[in-house]
Amino acid sequence: MTVIAGRYRLLDVLAEGATGTVWRALDETDRREVALKEFRAPAGLPADEVPLLHARREREARAAARISDPAVVRVLGVATEDGRPWVVTELVRGLTLAETLEAAGPLPPREAARVGAEVLSALRAAREAGVAHRGLEPRHVLLANDGRVVVTGFGAAPGDDPGQEAELRTLGALLGAAASALPSADDRTGALRAVIEGLSHPAHPLAAAGAEEELRRIATGGARATRSETTAPTDGASGRRKGGVGDNGGRGRGSAADGSRTPVPPVAGAHPPRPPEPSPGTHRPHLTGSPRRGHVLLAGVVGVLLIAGALTYHALRDDERGAGPGPGGVTSTAPAGPGATDGAEGGPVTPRS
């Protein structure tokens, strides 16, 4: 197989487009698989301009390498073969957002919010590094098998920078497409639509500073969330498969690098209603101990009472019956009825007057 720059062995094609081909390759130095982007000059481009295009692509790749964010594909380097730059990036296995929407339709509100939060984080990190995106589209958003959301396509030339407001509007349109046709009965749907509206009109303060925070809240059901809580997928979050959006049983595709936050008031519908606080003086029962231990204790008490009652009953019964002679051989009780004998002479007993 072909080896690029004496190091990267081409294995198979991952994707092809107008600007070039993305290969899965083996880095024979580090013994790991990577994605390798081969650039292609547009048809009809004058020969003397091809080197300029290659130099521009290399600068864009090196600029993208400066971005440090989990949601941005890592650029590992630039290799040169026959005067052409080949951009080396991490290999991300999964599906693009475009492929996911085409195969399964719109995302549920929580998953759409999670994707939006990660994309916005990537855009903001790129801005902080002085790097712009070349034009955000669903094909630039990778939904990895491991649950990550990864954005590619950073490194626009200064003259091609659309500006931050244009990026936010593009993100709003992307989220609108990803979350379209959602049921209005879900409270998160209304909150997500409010964020999309804010992104579509970046003059709104939510779009400038708090959209990412609000999206993370929606992704976690309304609670204030950290990034680690929204990065890992949950079963049922996407409504399609467990273990991460775009999971295709380990046969995922890969892609390369082509493709001070201020708190603000929450968006309506982003928080679930809080339970009412108890009024002063309200008593809340406090249960202690184990229910099983209480049952055993109660059974013991009942058993003791039953035994004590039985003993008392037998004692009283024996006293009333009076069987046997009393002191001095005198019968303790009178005979029970007529004809009864005293047991001494056998004659009838006559009562004394």
mmCIF file of C-alpha atoms in Angstrom, residues 170-310:
data_model
loop_
_atom_site.group_PDB
_atom_site.id
_atom_site.type_symbol
_atom_site.label_atom_id
_atom_site.label_comp_id
_atom_site.label_asym_id
_atom_site.label_seq_id
_atom_site.Cartn_x
_atom_site.Cartn_y
_atom_site.Cartn_z
ATOM 1 C CA THR A 170 -25.346 29.417 11.319
ATOM 2 C CA LEU A 171 -25.426 27.416 14.559
ATOM 3 C CA GLY A 172 -29.026 28.507 15.132
ATOM 4 C CA ALA A 173 -29.960 27.288 11.666
ATOM 5 C CA LEU A 174 -28.113 24.008 12.240
ATOM 6 C CA LEU A 175 -29.946 23.395 15.523
ATOM 7 C CA GLY A 176 -33.241 24.356 13.922
ATOM 8 C CA ALA A 177 -32.708 21.690 11.279
ATOM 9 C CA ALA A 178 -31.506 19.087 13.806
ATOM 10 C CA ALA A 179 -34.458 19.616 16.137
ATOM 11 C CA SER A 180 -37.244 20.352 13.650
ATOM 12 C CA ALA A 181 -40.713 18.767 13.915
ATOM 13 C CA LEU A 182 -40.386 18.238 17.658
ATOM 14 C CA PRO A 183 -43.528 17.691 19.789
ATOM 15 C CA SER A 184 -44.530 20.920 21.489
ATOM 16 C CA ALA A 185 -45.757 19.065 24.595
ATOM 17 C CA ASP A 186 -42.167 18.629 25.826
ATOM 18 C CA ASP A 187 -41.105 21.572 28.030
ATOM 19 C CA ARG A 188 -37.541 21.237 26.785
ATOM 20 C CA THR A 189 -38.738 21.846 23.235
ATOM 21 C CA GLY A 190 -39.905 25.351 24.119
ATOM 22 C CA ALA A 191 -36.660 26.119 25.938
ATOM 23 C CA LEU A 192 -34.606 24.850 23.007
ATOM 24 C CA ARG A 193 -36.604 26.915 20.537
ATOM 25 C CA ALA A 194 -35.977 29.991 22.690
ATOM 26 C CA VAL A 195 -32.219 29.384 22.493
ATOM 27 C CA ILE A 196 -32.407 28.827 18.738
ATOM 28 C CA GLU A 197 -34.277 32.113 18.421
ATOM 29 C CA GLY A 198 -31.563 33.847 20.464
ATOM 30 C CA LEU A 199 -28.827 32.395 18.289
ATOM 31 C CA SER A 200 -30.653 33.512 15.156
ATOM 32 C CA HIS A 201 -30.621 37.080 16.526
ATOM 33 C CA PRO A 202 -27.164 37.423 18.141
ATOM 34 C CA ALA A 203 -27.933 40.891 19.501
ATOM 35 C CA HIS A 204 -29.833 39.020 22.232
ATOM 36 C CA PRO A 205 -27.568 38.728 25.323
ATOM 37 C CA LEU A 206 -28.364 35.019 25.616
ATOM 38 C CA ALA A 207 -26.697 34.283 22.302
ATOM 39 C CA ALA A 208 -23.539 36.207 23.234
ATOM 40 C CA ALA A 209 -22.800 34.680 26.631
ATOM 41 C CA GLY A 210 -25.349 32.227 28.004
ATOM 42 C CA ALA A 211 -26.473 30.015 25.135
ATOM 43 C CA GLU A 212 -24.025 27.242 25.943
ATOM 44 C CA GLU A 213 -25.068 27.202 29.587
ATOM 45 C CA GLU A 214 -28.746 27.102 28.670
ATOM 46 C CA LEU A 215 -28.184 24.309 26.171
ATOM 47 C CA ARG A 216 -26.415 22.247 28.826
ATOM 48 C CA ARG A 217 -29.319 22.812 31.213
ATOM 49 C CA ILE A 218 -31.783 21.595 28.618
ATOM 50 C CA ALA A 219 -29.570 18.589 27.870
ATOM 51 C CA THR A 220 -29.695 17.549 31.537
ATOM 52 C CA GLY A 221 -33.413 18.086 31.999
ATOM 53 C CA GLY A 222 -33.270 21.598 33.400
ATOM 54 C CA ALA A 223 -30.609 21.196 36.100
ATOM 55 C CA ARG A 224 -27.439 23.258 36.111
ATOM 56 C CA ALA A 225 -24.971 20.955 34.373
ATOM 57 C CA THR A 226 -21.224 20.627 34.044
ATOM 58 C CA ARG A 227 -19.614 19.707 30.767
ATOM 59 C CA SER A 228 -18.834 16.135 31.927
ATOM 60 C CA GLU A 229 -22.544 15.531 32.551
ATOM 61 C CA THR A 230 -23.548 16.519 29.036
ATOM 62 C CA THR A 231 -20.654 14.965 27.159
ATOM 63 C CA ALA A 232 -21.405 11.398 28.097
ATOM 64 C CA PRO A 233 -24.527 10.069 26.389
ATOM 65 C CA THR A 234 -27.328 8.462 28.329
ATOM 66 C CA ASP A 235 -29.539 5.612 27.332
ATOM 67 C CA GLY A 236 -32.564 7.031 25.589
ATOM 68 C CA ALA A 237 -31.075 10.479 25.084
ATOM 69 C CA SER A 238 -31.141 10.103 21.350
ATOM 70 C CA GLY A 239 -34.125 7.834 21.187
ATOM 71 C CA ARG A 240 -32.287 5.519 18.784
ATOM 72 C CA ARG A 241 -29.384 3.594 20.235
ATOM 73 C CA LYS A 242 -27.518 3.088 23.493
ATOM 74 C CA GLY A 243 -23.827 3.827 23.923
ATOM 75 C CA GLY A 244 -23.567 7.068 21.985
ATOM 76 C CA VAL A 245 -25.075 8.880 19.065
ATOM 77 C CA GLY A 246 -23.888 7.487 15.776
ATOM 78 C CA ASP A 247 -22.938 4.129 17.261
ATOM 79 C CA ASN A 248 -22.792 1.563 14.500
ATOM 80 C CA GLY A 249 -21.358 -1.387 16.291
ATOM 81 C CA GLY A 250 -17.715 -0.317 16.020
ATOM 82 C CA ARG A 251 -17.801 0.065 12.248
ATOM 83 C CA GLY A 252 -17.930 3.851 12.440
ATOM 84 C CA ARG A 253 -16.502 6.107 9.852
ATOM 85 C CA GLY A 254 -13.782 8.675 10.458
ATOM 86 C CA SER A 255 -13.134 12.257 9.499
ATOM 87 C CA ALA A 256 -10.349 14.812 9.424
ATOM 88 C CA ALA A 257 -9.957 18.506 10.063
ATOM 89 C CA ASP A 258 -11.765 19.684 6.931
ATOM 90 C CA GLY A 259 -14.810 19.439 7.576
ATOM 91 C CA SER A 260 -15.264 34.545 30.318
ATOM 92 C CA ARG A 261 -18.747 33.196 30.125
ATOM 93 C CA THR A 262 -21.357 35.423 31.735
ATOM 94 C CA PRO A 263 -24.388 33.900 33.502
ATOM 95 C CA VAL A 264 -27.722 35.152 32.243
ATOM 96 C CA PRO A 265 -31.336 34.694 33.327
ATOM 97 C CA PRO A 266 -32.667 31.266 32.361
ATOM 98 C CA VAL A 267 -34.884 30.796 29.347
ATOM 99 C CA ALA A 268 -38.517 30.137 30.100
ATOM 100 C CA GLY A 269 -39.168 26.445 30.268
ATOM 101 C CA ALA A 270 -35.551 25.528 30.965
ATOM 102 C CA HIS A 271 -36.160 24.827 34.675
ATOM 103 C CA PRO A 272 -38.734 22.399 36.069
ATOM 104 C CA PRO A 273 -41.062 23.838 38.757
ATOM 105 C CA ARG A 274 -39.552 23.663 42.216
ATOM 106 C CA PRO A 275 -41.550 21.946 44.977
ATOM 107 C CA PRO A 276 -43.259 24.365 47.430
ATOM 108 C CA GLU A 277 -41.351 25.138 50.603
ATOM 109 C CA PRO A 278 -43.084 24.128 53.868
ATOM 110 C CA SER A 279 -44.641 26.945 55.866
ATOM 111 C CA PRO A 280 -43.100 27.892 59.263
ATOM 112 C CA GLY A 281 -44.074 25.450 61.971
ATOM 113 C CA THR A 282 -44.979 22.683 59.562
ATOM 114 C CA HIS A 283 -43.945 19.353 61.014
ATOM 115 C CA ARG A 284 -42.273 16.877 58.741
ATOM 116 C CA PRO A 285 -42.366 13.322 60.114
ATOM 117 C CA HIS A 286 -38.927 11.815 60.553
ATOM 118 C CA LEU A 287 -38.748 8.075 60.287
ATOM 119 C CA THR A 288 -35.810 6.327 61.888
ATOM 120 C CA GLY A 289 -34.780 2.753 62.214
ATOM 121 C CA SER A 290 -35.468 -0.246 60.062
ATOM 122 C CA PRO A 291 -39.104 -1.280 59.342
ATOM 123 C CA ARG A 292 -38.112 -4.921 59.704
ATOM 124 C CA ARG A 293 -36.670 -4.362 63.192
ATOM 125 C CA GLY A 294 -39.888 -2.671 64.270
ATOM 126 C CA HIS A 295 -41.964 -5.614 63.129
ATOM 127 C CA VAL A 296 -39.792 -8.092 65.082
ATOM 128 C CA LEU A 297 -40.044 -5.941 68.217
ATOM 129 C CA LEU A 298 -43.836 -5.725 67.951
ATOM 130 C CA ALA A 299 -44.125 -9.480 67.498
ATOM 131 C CA GLY A 300 -42.016 -10.053 70.624
ATOM 132 C CA VAL A 301 -44.191 -7.740 72.744
ATOM 133 C CA VAL A 302 -47.383 -9.440 71.542
ATOM 134 C CA GLY A 303 -45.914 -12.862 72.341
ATOM 135 C CA VAL A 304 -44.993 -11.826 75.897
ATOM 136 C CA LEU A 305 -48.486 -10.426 76.486
ATOM 137 C CA LEU A 306 -50.105 -13.627 75.216
ATOM 138 C CA ILE A 307 -47.984 -15.806 77.527
ATOM 139 C CA ALA A 308 -48.685 -13.581 80.543
ATOM 140 C CA GLY A 309 -52.414 -13.648 79.813
ATOM 141 C CA ALA A 310 -52.430 -17.437 79.528
#
